Amino acid sequence: MDSETQSGRQRILSFAIKDKQALYAAYMPYVRNGGLFIPTSRRYNLGDELFLLLQLMDEKERIPVAGTVVWITPIGAEGNRQIGVGIQFSDQDKGDARRKIEEYLAGSLEAERPTHTM
């Protein structure tokens, strides 16, 4: 995670995913509109609204995505899992972030490899 700011109740996260393997591990295709797991030690609550500036692979432009915390992996989670939160994408971007991610992951979404959440 690159940076985080808090302004009132809105939180802004900047997050970069550098390779396809990391994207696969972070992507949450099973939630409505898609989502991403963001490794962080910051404390969030289910339902917190966030604004994500997402940079995928070597793209120069970031994808702005509004979302809601729908998953929390706390410190000391079973199985030595990465701590962080899962962000469900909102309807606001009309599926743009999900489409972009699934373009990168074409052909690997059916894999049985473990992810940060499942």
Short mmCIF file of C-alpha atoms in Angstrom, two decimals, residues 2 6 8 11 13 18 28 37 44 47 62 64-66 72 80-81 89 91 95 99 104 113:
data_model
loop_
_atom_site.label_atom_id
_atom_site.label_comp_id
_atom_site.label_asym_id
_atom_site.label_seq_id
_atom_site.Cartn_x
_atom_site.Cartn_y
_atom_site.Cartn_z
CA ASP A 2 1.38 3.36 -0.99
CA GLN A 6 -8.54 10.10 6.33
CA GLY A 8 -13.91 12.88 8.00
CA ARG A 11 -10.72 7.13 3.60
CA LEU A 13 -6.17 4.21 -0.20
CA LYS A 18 2.77 -5.28 -9.72
CA MET A 28 -12.36 -11.33 -4.87
CA PHE A 37 -7.98 -7.77 -0.64
CA TYR A 44 -11.24 -0.95 9.66
CA GLY A 47 -19.15 -1.46 6.20
CA ARG A 62 -4.66 4.66 -11.56
CA PRO A 64 -10.43 5.23 -9.08
CA VAL A 65 -12.81 2.85 -7.28
CA ALA A 66 -15.24 3.48 -4.44
CA ILE A 72 -11.33 -8.44 7.57
CA ASN A 80 -0.90 -17.45 9.25
CA ARG A 81 -2.98 -15.46 6.76
CA PHE A 89 -16.34 -2.38 -5.47
CA ASP A 91 -21.75 0.31 -8.54
CA GLY A 95 -17.86 -2.56 -13.50
CA ARG A 99 -13.46 -5.80 -16.19
CA TYR A 104 -5.45 -9.41 -16.70
CA ARG A 113 -4.75 -21.77 -6.07
#
